[in-house]
Amino acid sequence: MATLEQLRAQDAWTKAADGIARHGKDYVNNAKGLPALIMNSGLMQVMAYLEDKGGRHHTLAQHLRLWLQGRFRQQITNADFEPFMQALMHATPADYQAITAEAFAWLRWLRQMAAARNGNED
């Protein structure tokens, strides 16, 4: 049975391949900067920003939403933007904090996997 870290790594590896195939190095750069953006502005604000920007930002947000929905099925029943945001708005403070912490944990893997995958493309 895979550990949670292995599951994160596997999912990030797959999502990085998709993001790079669709958006190239720009996806990698956005993945690298996303944790700092969340740290400075908060998860909900950043998810709204990514949705508004569209393109590679939307893809990155979708990848993160899918992972979080898979991890928090009780709180997040749908990974589409609107239901995801509603779930965050109605989450308890403890759940919101746990979801944000999980976002950071997954993004650590995505940053590494995207950089590795992008290095293999050069």
mmCIF file with all atom_site columns, C-alpha atoms in Angstrom:
data_model
loop_
_atom_site.group_PDB
_atom_site.id
_atom_site.type_symbol
_atom_site.label_atom_id
_atom_site.label_alt_id
_atom_site.label_comp_id
_atom_site.label_asym_id
_atom_site.label_entity_id
_atom_site.label_seq_id
_atom_site.pdbx_PDB_ins_code
_atom_site.Cartn_x
_atom_site.Cartn_y
_atom_site.Cartn_z
_atom_site.occupancy
_atom_site.B_iso_or_equiv
_atom_site.pdbx_formal_charge
_atom_site.auth_seq_id
_atom_site.auth_comp_id
_atom_site.auth_asym_id
_atom_site.auth_atom_id
_atom_site.pdbx_PDB_model_num
ATOM 1   C CA . MET A 1 1   ? 0.000   0.000  0.000   1.00 0.00 ? 1   MET A CA 1
ATOM 2   C CA . ALA A 1 2   ? 1.352   3.406  -1.001  1.00 0.00 ? 2   ALA A CA 1
ATOM 3   C CA . THR A 1 3   ? 2.051   6.054  1.617   1.00 0.00 ? 3   THR A CA 1
ATOM 4   C CA . LEU A 1 4   ? 0.419   9.464  1.430   1.00 0.00 ? 4   LEU A CA 1
ATOM 5   C CA . GLU A 1 5   ? 3.735   10.944 0.273   1.00 0.00 ? 5   GLU A CA 1
ATOM 6   C CA . GLN A 1 6   ? 3.925   8.361  -2.511  1.00 0.00 ? 6   GLN A CA 1
ATOM 7   C CA . LEU A 1 7   ? 0.365   9.164  -3.561  1.00 0.00 ? 7   LEU A CA 1
ATOM 8   C CA . ARG A 1 8   ? 1.163   12.869 -3.630  1.00 0.00 ? 8   ARG A CA 1
ATOM 9   C CA . ALA A 1 9   ? 4.295   12.224 -5.663  1.00 0.00 ? 9   ALA A CA 1
ATOM 10  C CA . GLN A 1 10  ? 2.483   9.977  -8.132  1.00 0.00 ? 10  GLN A CA 1
ATOM 11  C CA . ASP A 1 11  ? -0.352  12.449 -8.618  1.00 0.00 ? 11  ASP A CA 1
ATOM 12  C CA . ALA A 1 12  ? 2.043   15.387 -8.981  1.00 0.00 ? 12  ALA A CA 1
ATOM 13  C CA . TRP A 1 13  ? 4.097   13.430 -11.532 1.00 0.00 ? 13  TRP A CA 1
ATOM 14  C CA . THR A 1 14  ? 0.994   12.786 -13.634 1.00 0.00 ? 14  THR A CA 1
ATOM 15  C CA . LYS A 1 15  ? -0.379  16.316 -13.304 1.00 0.00 ? 15  LYS A CA 1
ATOM 16  C CA . ALA A 1 16  ? 3.036   17.842 -14.114 1.00 0.00 ? 16  ALA A CA 1
ATOM 17  C CA . ALA A 1 17  ? 3.167   15.845 -17.350 1.00 0.00 ? 17  ALA A CA 1
ATOM 18  C CA . ASP A 1 18  ? -0.296  17.106 -18.308 1.00 0.00 ? 18  ASP A CA 1
ATOM 19  C CA . GLY A 1 19  ? 0.477   20.708 -17.388 1.00 0.00 ? 19  GLY A CA 1
ATOM 20  C CA . ILE A 1 20  ? 3.762   20.742 -19.280 1.00 0.00 ? 20  ILE A CA 1
ATOM 21  C CA . ALA A 1 21  ? 2.228   19.063 -22.322 1.00 0.00 ? 21  ALA A CA 1
ATOM 22  C CA . ARG A 1 22  ? -0.462  21.744 -22.424 1.00 0.00 ? 22  ARG A CA 1
ATOM 23  C CA . HIS A 1 23  ? 1.479   24.845 -21.352 1.00 0.00 ? 23  HIS A CA 1
ATOM 24  C CA . GLY A 1 24  ? 5.210   24.097 -21.339 1.00 0.00 ? 24  GLY A CA 1
ATOM 25  C CA . LYS A 1 25  ? 7.677   25.843 -19.066 1.00 0.00 ? 25  LYS A CA 1
ATOM 26  C CA . ASP A 1 26  ? 5.103   28.474 -18.053 1.00 0.00 ? 26  ASP A CA 1
ATOM 27  C CA . TYR A 1 27  ? 3.231   25.770 -16.108 1.00 0.00 ? 27  TYR A CA 1
ATOM 28  C CA . VAL A 1 28  ? 6.472   24.860 -14.316 1.00 0.00 ? 28  VAL A CA 1
ATOM 29  C CA . ASN A 1 29  ? 7.147   28.486 -13.386 1.00 0.00 ? 29  ASN A CA 1
ATOM 30  C CA . ASN A 1 30  ? 3.625   28.958 -12.070 1.00 0.00 ? 30  ASN A CA 1
ATOM 31  C CA . ALA A 1 31  ? 3.849   25.726 -10.058 1.00 0.00 ? 31  ALA A CA 1
ATOM 32  C CA . LYS A 1 32  ? 7.078   26.955 -8.475  1.00 0.00 ? 32  LYS A CA 1
ATOM 33  C CA . GLY A 1 33  ? 5.548   30.257 -7.411  1.00 0.00 ? 33  GLY A CA 1
ATOM 34  C CA . LEU A 1 34  ? 2.170   29.020 -6.235  1.00 0.00 ? 34  LEU A CA 1
ATOM 35  C CA . PRO A 1 35  ? 3.081   28.138 -2.621  1.00 0.00 ? 35  PRO A CA 1
ATOM 36  C CA . ALA A 1 36  ? 4.440   31.642 -1.978  1.00 0.00 ? 36  ALA A CA 1
ATOM 37  C CA . LEU A 1 37  ? 1.346   33.157 -3.539  1.00 0.00 ? 37  LEU A CA 1
ATOM 38  C CA . ILE A 1 38  ? -0.897  31.079 -1.258  1.00 0.00 ? 38  ILE A CA 1
ATOM 39  C CA . MET A 1 39  ? 1.256   31.923 1.757   1.00 0.00 ? 39  MET A CA 1
ATOM 40  C CA . ASN A 1 40  ? 0.913   35.640 1.054   1.00 0.00 ? 40  ASN A CA 1
ATOM 41  C CA . SER A 1 41  ? -2.717  35.833 -0.059  1.00 0.00 ? 41  SER A CA 1
ATOM 42  C CA . GLY A 1 42  ? -4.534  32.725 1.161   1.00 0.00 ? 42  GLY A CA 1
ATOM 43  C CA . LEU A 1 43  ? -5.886  29.656 -0.603  1.00 0.00 ? 43  LEU A CA 1
ATOM 44  C CA . MET A 1 44  ? -9.320  30.998 -1.579  1.00 0.00 ? 44  MET A CA 1
ATOM 45  C CA . GLN A 1 45  ? -7.964  34.253 -2.945  1.00 0.00 ? 45  GLN A CA 1
ATOM 46  C CA . VAL A 1 46  ? -5.337  32.451 -5.008  1.00 0.00 ? 46  VAL A CA 1
ATOM 47  C CA . MET A 1 47  ? -7.823  29.925 -6.367  1.00 0.00 ? 47  MET A CA 1
ATOM 48  C CA . ALA A 1 48  ? -10.067 32.811 -7.479  1.00 0.00 ? 48  ALA A CA 1
ATOM 49  C CA . TYR A 1 49  ? -7.073  34.573 -9.045  1.00 0.00 ? 49  TYR A CA 1
ATOM 50  C CA . LEU A 1 50  ? -6.024  31.441 -10.954 1.00 0.00 ? 50  LEU A CA 1
ATOM 51  C CA . GLU A 1 51  ? -9.559  30.884 -12.218 1.00 0.00 ? 51  GLU A CA 1
ATOM 52  C CA . ASP A 1 52  ? -9.770  34.481 -13.411 1.00 0.00 ? 52  ASP A CA 1
ATOM 53  C CA . LYS A 1 53  ? -6.430  34.295 -15.235 1.00 0.00 ? 53  LYS A CA 1
ATOM 54  C CA . GLY A 1 54  ? -7.422  31.194 -17.226 1.00 0.00 ? 54  GLY A CA 1
ATOM 55  C CA . GLY A 1 55  ? -5.058  29.193 -19.441 1.00 0.00 ? 55  GLY A CA 1
ATOM 56  C CA . ARG A 1 56  ? -2.171  27.581 -17.598 1.00 0.00 ? 56  ARG A CA 1
ATOM 57  C CA . HIS A 1 57  ? -3.368  29.169 -14.345 1.00 0.00 ? 57  HIS A CA 1
ATOM 58  C CA . HIS A 1 58  ? -6.726  27.434 -14.724 1.00 0.00 ? 58  HIS A CA 1
ATOM 59  C CA . THR A 1 59  ? -4.991  24.118 -15.427 1.00 0.00 ? 59  THR A CA 1
ATOM 60  C CA . LEU A 1 60  ? -2.839  24.479 -12.320 1.00 0.00 ? 60  LEU A CA 1
ATOM 61  C CA . ALA A 1 61  ? -5.850  25.373 -10.184 1.00 0.00 ? 61  ALA A CA 1
ATOM 62  C CA . GLN A 1 62  ? -7.805  22.441 -11.602 1.00 0.00 ? 62  GLN A CA 1
ATOM 63  C CA . HIS A 1 63  ? -4.963  20.052 -10.793 1.00 0.00 ? 63  HIS A CA 1
ATOM 64  C CA . LEU A 1 64  ? -4.823  21.312 -7.215  1.00 0.00 ? 64  LEU A CA 1
ATOM 65  C CA . ARG A 1 65  ? -8.616  21.197 -6.806  1.00 0.00 ? 65  ARG A CA 1
ATOM 66  C CA . LEU A 1 66  ? -8.736  17.603 -8.050  1.00 0.00 ? 66  LEU A CA 1
ATOM 67  C CA . TRP A 1 67  ? -6.111  16.518 -5.546  1.00 0.00 ? 67  TRP A CA 1
ATOM 68  C CA . LEU A 1 68  ? -7.784  18.331 -2.648  1.00 0.00 ? 68  LEU A CA 1
ATOM 69  C CA . GLN A 1 69  ? -11.200 16.972 -3.552  1.00 0.00 ? 69  GLN A CA 1
ATOM 70  C CA . GLY A 1 70  ? -9.764  13.465 -3.529  1.00 0.00 ? 70  GLY A CA 1
ATOM 71  C CA . ARG A 1 71  ? -8.248  14.000 -0.097  1.00 0.00 ? 71  ARG A CA 1
ATOM 72  C CA . PHE A 1 72  ? -11.235 15.799 1.480   1.00 0.00 ? 72  PHE A CA 1
ATOM 73  C CA . ARG A 1 73  ? -14.263 14.097 -0.046  1.00 0.00 ? 73  ARG A CA 1
ATOM 74  C CA . GLN A 1 74  ? -16.423 14.831 3.002   1.00 0.00 ? 74  GLN A CA 1
ATOM 75  C CA . GLN A 1 75  ? -15.811 18.581 2.806   1.00 0.00 ? 75  GLN A CA 1
ATOM 76  C CA . ILE A 1 76  ? -15.221 19.003 -0.952  1.00 0.00 ? 76  ILE A CA 1
ATOM 77  C CA . THR A 1 77  ? -17.741 16.983 -2.921  1.00 0.00 ? 77  THR A CA 1
ATOM 78  C CA . ASN A 1 78  ? -16.977 18.529 -6.327  1.00 0.00 ? 78  ASN A CA 1
ATOM 79  C CA . ALA A 1 79  ? -13.663 19.775 -7.768  1.00 0.00 ? 79  ALA A CA 1
ATOM 80  C CA . ASP A 1 80  ? -15.253 22.278 -10.165 1.00 0.00 ? 80  ASP A CA 1
ATOM 81  C CA . PHE A 1 81  ? -14.459 25.894 -9.314  1.00 0.00 ? 81  PHE A CA 1
ATOM 82  C CA . GLU A 1 82  ? -17.805 27.087 -7.935  1.00 0.00 ? 82  GLU A CA 1
ATOM 83  C CA . PRO A 1 83  ? -18.573 24.089 -5.671  1.00 0.00 ? 83  PRO A CA 1
ATOM 84  C CA . PHE A 1 84  ? -14.942 23.995 -4.530  1.00 0.00 ? 84  PHE A CA 1
ATOM 85  C CA . MET A 1 85  ? -15.058 27.640 -3.473  1.00 0.00 ? 85  MET A CA 1
ATOM 86  C CA . GLN A 1 86  ? -18.402 27.101 -1.733  1.00 0.00 ? 86  GLN A CA 1
ATOM 87  C CA . ALA A 1 87  ? -16.886 24.187 0.182   1.00 0.00 ? 87  ALA A CA 1
ATOM 88  C CA . LEU A 1 88  ? -13.977 26.354 1.313   1.00 0.00 ? 88  LEU A CA 1
ATOM 89  C CA . MET A 1 89  ? -16.316 29.176 2.346   1.00 0.00 ? 89  MET A CA 1
ATOM 90  C CA . HIS A 1 90  ? -18.347 26.781 4.483   1.00 0.00 ? 90  HIS A CA 1
ATOM 91  C CA . ALA A 1 91  ? -15.421 24.813 5.919   1.00 0.00 ? 91  ALA A CA 1
ATOM 92  C CA . THR A 1 92  ? -14.714 24.967 9.609   1.00 0.00 ? 92  THR A CA 1
ATOM 93  C CA . PRO A 1 93  ? -11.509 26.812 10.491  1.00 0.00 ? 93  PRO A CA 1
ATOM 94  C CA . ALA A 1 94  ? -9.833  23.484 11.307  1.00 0.00 ? 94  ALA A CA 1
ATOM 95  C CA . ASP A 1 95  ? -10.902 21.959 7.979   1.00 0.00 ? 95  ASP A CA 1
ATOM 96  C CA . TYR A 1 96  ? -9.813  25.047 6.040   1.00 0.00 ? 96  TYR A CA 1
ATOM 97  C CA . GLN A 1 97  ? -6.429  24.915 7.742   1.00 0.00 ? 97  GLN A CA 1
ATOM 98  C CA . ALA A 1 98  ? -6.079  21.191 6.969   1.00 0.00 ? 98  ALA A CA 1
ATOM 99  C CA . ILE A 1 99  ? -7.030  21.747 3.315   1.00 0.00 ? 99  ILE A CA 1
ATOM 100 C CA . THR A 1 100 ? -4.489  24.561 3.021   1.00 0.00 ? 100 THR A CA 1
ATOM 101 C CA . ALA A 1 101 ? -1.787  22.429 4.657   1.00 0.00 ? 101 ALA A CA 1
ATOM 102 C CA . GLU A 1 102 ? -2.543  19.615 2.218   1.00 0.00 ? 102 GLU A CA 1
ATOM 103 C CA . ALA A 1 103 ? -2.330  22.061 -0.684  1.00 0.00 ? 103 ALA A CA 1
ATOM 104 C CA . PHE A 1 104 ? 1.184   23.008 0.434   1.00 0.00 ? 104 PHE A CA 1
ATOM 105 C CA . ALA A 1 105 ? 2.188   19.353 0.853   1.00 0.00 ? 105 ALA A CA 1
ATOM 106 C CA . TRP A 1 106 ? 0.994   18.460 -2.657  1.00 0.00 ? 106 TRP A CA 1
ATOM 107 C CA . LEU A 1 107 ? 2.513   21.590 -4.187  1.00 0.00 ? 107 LEU A CA 1
ATOM 108 C CA . ARG A 1 108 ? 5.935   20.681 -2.759  1.00 0.00 ? 108 ARG A CA 1
ATOM 109 C CA . TRP A 1 109 ? 5.754   17.550 -4.878  1.00 0.00 ? 109 TRP A CA 1
ATOM 110 C CA . LEU A 1 110 ? 4.354   19.329 -7.916  1.00 0.00 ? 110 LEU A CA 1
ATOM 111 C CA . ARG A 1 111 ? 7.198   21.852 -7.886  1.00 0.00 ? 111 ARG A CA 1
ATOM 112 C CA . GLN A 1 112 ? 9.775   19.062 -7.863  1.00 0.00 ? 112 GLN A CA 1
ATOM 113 C CA . MET A 1 113 ? 8.015   16.845 -10.375 1.00 0.00 ? 113 MET A CA 1
ATOM 114 C CA . ALA A 1 114 ? 7.289   19.674 -12.800 1.00 0.00 ? 114 ALA A CA 1
ATOM 115 C CA . ALA A 1 115 ? 10.915  20.794 -12.696 1.00 0.00 ? 115 ALA A CA 1
ATOM 116 C CA . ALA A 1 116 ? 12.106  17.213 -13.243 1.00 0.00 ? 116 ALA A CA 1
ATOM 117 C CA . ARG A 1 117 ? 9.651   16.588 -16.064 1.00 0.00 ? 117 ARG A CA 1
ATOM 118 C CA . ASN A 1 118 ? 10.522  19.881 -17.707 1.00 0.00 ? 118 ASN A CA 1
ATOM 119 C CA . GLY A 1 119 ? 14.236  19.048 -17.464 1.00 0.00 ? 119 GLY A CA 1
ATOM 120 C CA . ASN A 1 120 ? 13.550  15.809 -19.320 1.00 0.00 ? 120 ASN A CA 1
ATOM 121 C CA . GLU A 1 121 ? 11.817  17.711 -22.101 1.00 0.00 ? 121 GLU A CA 1
ATOM 122 C CA . ASP A 1 122 ? 14.835  19.917 -22.885 1.00 0.00 ? 122 ASP A CA 1
#
